CSV table of C-alpha atoms in Angstrom, one decimal:
chain,number,residue,atom,x,y,z
A,1,UNK,CA,104.8,97.0,100.0
A,2,UNK,CA,103.6,100.5,100.2
A,3,UNK,CA,107.2,101.7,99.2
A,4,UNK,CA,107.1,99.5,96.0
A,5,UNK,CA,103.6,100.9,95.2
A,6,UNK,CA,104.8,104.5,95.7
A,7,UNK,CA,107.8,103.8,93.4
A,8,UNK,CA,105.4,102.1,91.0
A,9,UNK,CA,103.3,105.3,91.0
A,10,UNK,CA,106.2,107.5,90.4
A,11,UNK,CA,107.3,105.6,87.3
A,12,UNK,CA,103.7,105.6,85.9
A,13,UNK,CA,103.8,109.4,86.1
A,14,UNK,CA,107.2,109.6,84.5
A,15,UNK,CA,105.8,107.2,81.8
A,16,UNK,CA,102.8,109.1,81.0
A,17,UNK,CA,104.8,112.5,80.7
A,18,UNK,CA,107.1,110.5,78.3
A,19,UNK,CA,104.2,109.4,76.2
A,20,UNK,CA,102.7,112.9,76.1
A,21,UNK,CA,106.0,114.4,74.9
A,22,UNK,CA,105.1,112.7,71.7
A,23,UNK,CA,101.9,114.8,71.4
A,24,UNK,CA,101.7,118.5,70.5
A,25,UNK,CA,101.6,121.0,73.4
A,26,UNK,CA,97.6,121.8,73.0
A,27,UNK,CA,96.8,118.1,73.0
A,28,UNK,CA,98.8,117.8,76.3
A,29,UNK,CA,96.9,120.7,77.7
A,30,UNK,CA,93.4,119.1,76.9
A,31,UNK,CA,94.6,115.8,78.6
A,32,UNK,CA,95.6,117.8,81.6
A,33,UNK,CA,92.3,119.6,81.7
A,34,UNK,CA,90.7,116.2,81.5
A,35,UNK,CA,92.7,114.8,84.3
A,36,UNK,CA,92.0,117.9,86.3
A,37,UNK,CA,88.1,117.3,85.8
A,38,UNK,CA,88.7,113.9,86.9
A,39,UNK,CA,90.4,114.8,90.3
A,40,UNK,CA,87.5,117.4,90.9
A,41,UNK,CA,84.9,114.6,90.1
A,42,UNK,CA,86.8,112.0,92.4
A,43,UNK,CA,86.5,114.2,95.4
A,44,UNK,CA,83.3,112.8,96.3
A,45,UNK,CA,84.4,109.5,96.5
A,46,UNK,CA,87.9,110.1,97.9
A,47,UNK,CA,86.6,111.9,101.1
A,48,UNK,CA,84.7,108.7,102.1
A,49,UNK,CA,87.9,106.5,102.1
A,50,UNK,CA,90.0,105.8,105.2
A,51,UNK,CA,93.5,104.9,105.7
A,52,UNK,CA,92.3,101.4,106.9
A,53,UNK,CA,90.3,100.7,103.6
A,54,UNK,CA,92.9,101.8,101.3
A,55,UNK,CA,95.5,99.7,103.5
A,56,UNK,CA,93.4,96.6,103.3
A,57,UNK,CA,93.0,97.1,99.7
A,58,UNK,CA,96.8,97.2,99.1
A,59,UNK,CA,97.2,94.2,101.2
A,60,UNK,CA,94.7,92.0,99.3
A,61,UNK,CA,96.7,89.6,97.3
A,62,UNK,CA,93.6,89.3,94.7
A,63,UNK,CA,93.2,93.0,94.2
A,64,UNK,CA,97.2,93.3,93.8
A,65,UNK,CA,97.0,90.6,91.1
A,66,UNK,CA,94.2,92.3,89.2
A,67,UNK,CA,96.2,95.4,89.4
A,68,UNK,CA,99.3,93.6,87.9
A,69,UNK,CA,97.2,92.3,85.1
A,70,UNK,CA,96.2,95.8,84.3
A,71,UNK,CA,99.9,97.1,84.5
A,72,UNK,CA,101.1,94.4,82.4
A,73,UNK,CA,98.5,95.2,79.6
A,74,UNK,CA,99.3,98.9,79.6
A,75,UNK,CA,102.9,98.0,79.5
A,76,UNK,CA,102.4,96.0,76.7
A,77,UNK,CA,100.6,98.7,74.8
A,78,UNK,CA,103.6,100.9,75.5
A,79,UNK,CA,106.1,98.3,73.9
A,80,UNK,CA,103.7,98.2,70.8
A,81,UNK,CA,103.7,102.0,70.4
A,82,UNK,CA,107.5,101.9,70.8
A,83,UNK,CA,108.1,99.3,68.1
A,84,UNK,CA,105.2,100.7,65.7
A,85,UNK,CA,107.0,104.3,66.2
A,86,UNK,CA,110.4,103.0,65.3
A,87,UNK,CA,108.9,101.0,62.3
A,88,UNK,CA,107.3,104.3,61.2
A,89,UNK,CA,110.5,106.3,61.3
A,90,UNK,CA,112.4,103.7,59.4
A,91,UNK,CA,109.7,104.2,56.5
A,92,UNK,CA,107.0,101.9,57.1
A,93,UNK,CA,103.6,103.2,56.4
A,94,UNK,CA,101.7,104.3,59.3
A,95,UNK,CA,98.6,102.0,59.8
A,96,UNK,CA,95.4,102.8,61.8
A,97,UNK,CA,96.4,100.8,64.6
A,98,UNK,CA,99.6,102.7,65.0
A,99,UNK,CA,97.4,105.8,65.4
A,100,UNK,CA,95.4,104.1,68.1
A,101,UNK,CA,98.8,103.4,69.9
A,102,UNK,CA,99.7,107.0,69.5
A,103,UNK,CA,96.6,108.5,71.0
A,104,UNK,CA,96.5,106.2,73.9
A,105,UNK,CA,97.7,108.3,77.0
A,106,UNK,CA,97.7,106.2,79.9
A,107,UNK,CA,94.6,105.0,81.9
A,108,UNK,CA,96.7,104.0,84.9
A,109,UNK,CA,97.1,107.8,85.5
A,110,UNK,CA,93.5,108.2,86.7
A,111,UNK,CA,94.0,105.7,89.8
A,112,UNK,CA,97.2,107.2,90.4
A,113,UNK,CA,95.6,110.6,90.7
A,114,UNK,CA,92.8,109.3,92.9
A,115,UNK,CA,95.6,107.7,95.2
A,116,UNK,CA,97.4,111.0,95.3
A,117,UNK,CA,94.2,112.9,96.2
A,118,UNK,CA,93.2,110.4,99.1
A,119,UNK,CA,96.8,110.7,100.4
A,120,UNK,CA,96.7,114.5,100.4
A,121,UNK,CA,93.4,114.5,102.1
A,122,UNK,CA,94.7,112.1,104.7
A,123,UNK,CA,97.8,114.1,105.3
A,124,UNK,CA,96.2,117.6,105.3
A,125,UNK,CA,93.6,116.9,108.1
A,126,UNK,CA,91.5,119.8,109.0
A,127,UNK,CA,91.7,121.5,105.4
A,128,UNK,CA,88.9,122.0,103.2
A,129,UNK,CA,88.2,119.0,101.0
A,130,UNK,CA,87.3,121.0,98.0
A,131,UNK,CA,90.2,123.4,98.4
A,132,UNK,CA,92.7,120.2,98.4
A,133,UNK,CA,91.0,118.8,95.3
A,134,UNK,CA,91.0,122.1,93.3
A,135,UNK,CA,94.5,122.7,94.3
A,136,UNK,CA,95.6,119.3,93.0
A,137,UNK,CA,93.6,119.7,89.9
A,138,UNK,CA,95.4,123.0,89.2
A,139,UNK,CA,98.6,121.4,89.9
A,140,UNK,CA,97.7,118.7,87.6
A,141,UNK,CA,96.4,121.0,84.8
A,142,UNK,CA,99.8,122.9,84.9
A,143,UNK,CA,102.2,120.0,85.5
A,144,UNK,CA,101.0,117.7,82.8
A,145,UNK,CA,101.7,119.8,79.8
A,146,UNK,CA,104.7,121.8,81.2
A,147,UNK,CA,106.3,118.3,81.9
A,148,UNK,CA,105.7,116.9,78.7
A,149,UNK,CA,107.2,120.0,76.7
A,150,UNK,CA,110.0,120.0,79.3
A,151,UNK,CA,110.9,116.4,78.2
A,152,UNK,CA,110.8,117.5,74.6
A,153,UNK,CA,113.3,120.0,75.2
A,154,UNK,CA,115.5,117.8,77.4
A,155,UNK,CA,115.3,114.9,75.1
A,156,UNK,CA,114.6,116.4,71.5
A,157,UNK,CA,115.5,113.2,69.8
A,158,UNK,CA,112.3,111.0,69.1
A,159,UNK,CA,114.5,107.9,69.0
A,160,UNK,CA,116.0,108.4,72.5
A,161,UNK,CA,112.6,109.3,74.1
A,162,UNK,CA,111.3,106.2,72.4
A,163,UNK,CA,114.1,104.1,74.2
A,164,UNK,CA,113.6,105.7,77.6
A,165,UNK,CA,109.8,105.2,77.4
A,166,UNK,CA,110.4,101.5,76.5
A,167,UNK,CA,112.8,101.1,79.4
A,168,UNK,CA,110.6,102.9,81.9
A,169,UNK,CA,107.6,100.8,80.6
A,170,UNK,CA,109.8,97.7,81.3
A,171,UNK,CA,110.4,98.8,84.8
A,172,UNK,CA,106.7,99.6,85.3
A,173,UNK,CA,105.7,96.1,84.2
A,174,UNK,CA,108.4,94.5,86.8
A,175,UNK,CA,107.4,96.6,89.5
A,176,UNK,CA,103.6,95.5,88.8
A,177,UNK,CA,104.7,92.0,89.1
A,178,UNK,CA,106.6,92.7,92.3
A,179,UNK,CA,103.3,94.0,93.8
A,180,UNK,CA,101.7,90.6,94.0
A,181,UNK,CA,104.6,89.1,96.1
A,182,UNK,CA,103.7,89.1,99.8
A,183,UNK,CA,106.3,86.6,100.9
A,184,UNK,CA,104.1,83.6,100.3
A,185,UNK,CA,105.1,80.9,97.8
A,186,UNK,CA,102.1,80.1,95.7
A,187,UNK,CA,103.6,76.7,94.3
A,188,UNK,CA,106.0,74.7,96.1
A,189,UNK,CA,109.0,73.1,94.3
A,190,UNK,CA,108.6,69.7,93.4
A,191,UNK,CA,111.6,67.4,93.1
A,192,UNK,CA,111.8,65.4,89.9
A,193,UNK,CA,114.7,63.9,87.6
A,194,UNK,CA,116.2,65.9,85.1
A,195,UNK,CA,114.6,65.4,81.8
A,196,UNK,CA,117.4,65.4,79.3
A,197,UNK,CA,115.1,64.5,76.2
A,198,UNK,CA,112.7,67.3,76.9
A,199,UNK,CA,115.8,69.5,77.2
A,200,UNK,CA,117.3,68.4,73.8
A,201,UNK,CA,113.8,68.8,72.1
A,202,UNK,CA,113.7,72.4,73.2
A,203,UNK,CA,117.2,73.4,72.0
A,204,UNK,CA,116.5,71.6,68.8
A,205,UNK,CA,113.2,73.6,68.4
A,206,UNK,CA,115.0,76.6,69.2
A,207,UNK,CA,117.8,76.0,66.5
A,208,UNK,CA,115.2,75.1,63.9
A,209,UNK,CA,113.2,78.3,64.4
A,210,UNK,CA,116.4,80.2,64.6
A,211,UNK,CA,117.7,79.0,61.4
A,212,UNK,CA,114.3,79.6,59.6
A,213,UNK,CA,114.1,83.2,60.7
A,214,UNK,CA,117.8,83.8,59.8
A,215,UNK,CA,117.2,82.3,56.6
A,216,UNK,CA,114.1,84.2,55.6
A,217,UNK,CA,115.5,87.4,57.1
A,218,UNK,CA,118.7,87.0,54.7
A,219,UNK,CA,117.0,85.9,51.4
A,220,UNK,CA,113.6,87.5,51.6
A,221,UNK,CA,114.7,90.2,49.2
A,222,UNK,CA,115.2,87.5,46.5
A,223,UNK,CA,111.7,86.2,47.1
A,224,UNK,CA,110.2,89.7,46.6
A,225,UNK,CA,112.4,90.1,43.5
A,226,UNK,CA,111.2,86.7,42.1
A,227,UNK,CA,107.4,87.7,42.7
C-alpha cells in the first residue's frame, strides 16, 4: 500500500508541474514561494508526528476513502481544464469558469509536501528540524518554477502538454481509487438469473441516444442557419 501511495505522490507532483507549465514563469515562482512558506509553517505539526501515527492513518480505510474522493474531485477539475483549454484553442470564447480552472494549481500538492517533510524528519534523525524544513522549502522554491519551465522547453506544444496532463490526471484518479483497496471485498457477489429484458432496454436506450447525438451533431448547422 505504501508503494502505491508513493507512486501516487510522484504523479501528483508531475501533474502539478504540468499544470504550472501553462502559467508564466513569475506566476510559477509566486506559487513556489507559497509552497515554501507552507513547508516552513507545517514544520510545527510535522515534528509531533510519529511513524506509527502516519502508518495507522495510511492503513485506515475510511481515511483512504476520503482521500480518494479528494483525488477524484481534483482529477475531474484537471479533466475539465483540459477540455476547456482545447475548446479555447479551437476558437471558443474563453469564459470566466475557464479562467478559474486555469488558475487552479493543485491543492493536493500541500499534503504531499507535508508527507515529504515528515518522511525527511523520520529519515534524518538527529538533524535540526528547522534546518530540514528550510532545506525542503528552498528546494521547493527552486524546483517548482524550474521544473515547470523545463516542461515548457521539453514540450513546447500546448496541445501535447494538455494530452499528457489529461493522461497523468487519469492515472492519478486510478491510483487514488486503488488506495482504498486493502484486500477486503465490500460487497459480495450475488447469483441471479440473466435479465435479458434489462440488457435489451439498455442497448435500445444507448442506440436512441447515440442516434439523437449523431443527428444533432450532423445537422445543427442547418438549425443555426434556419434561425
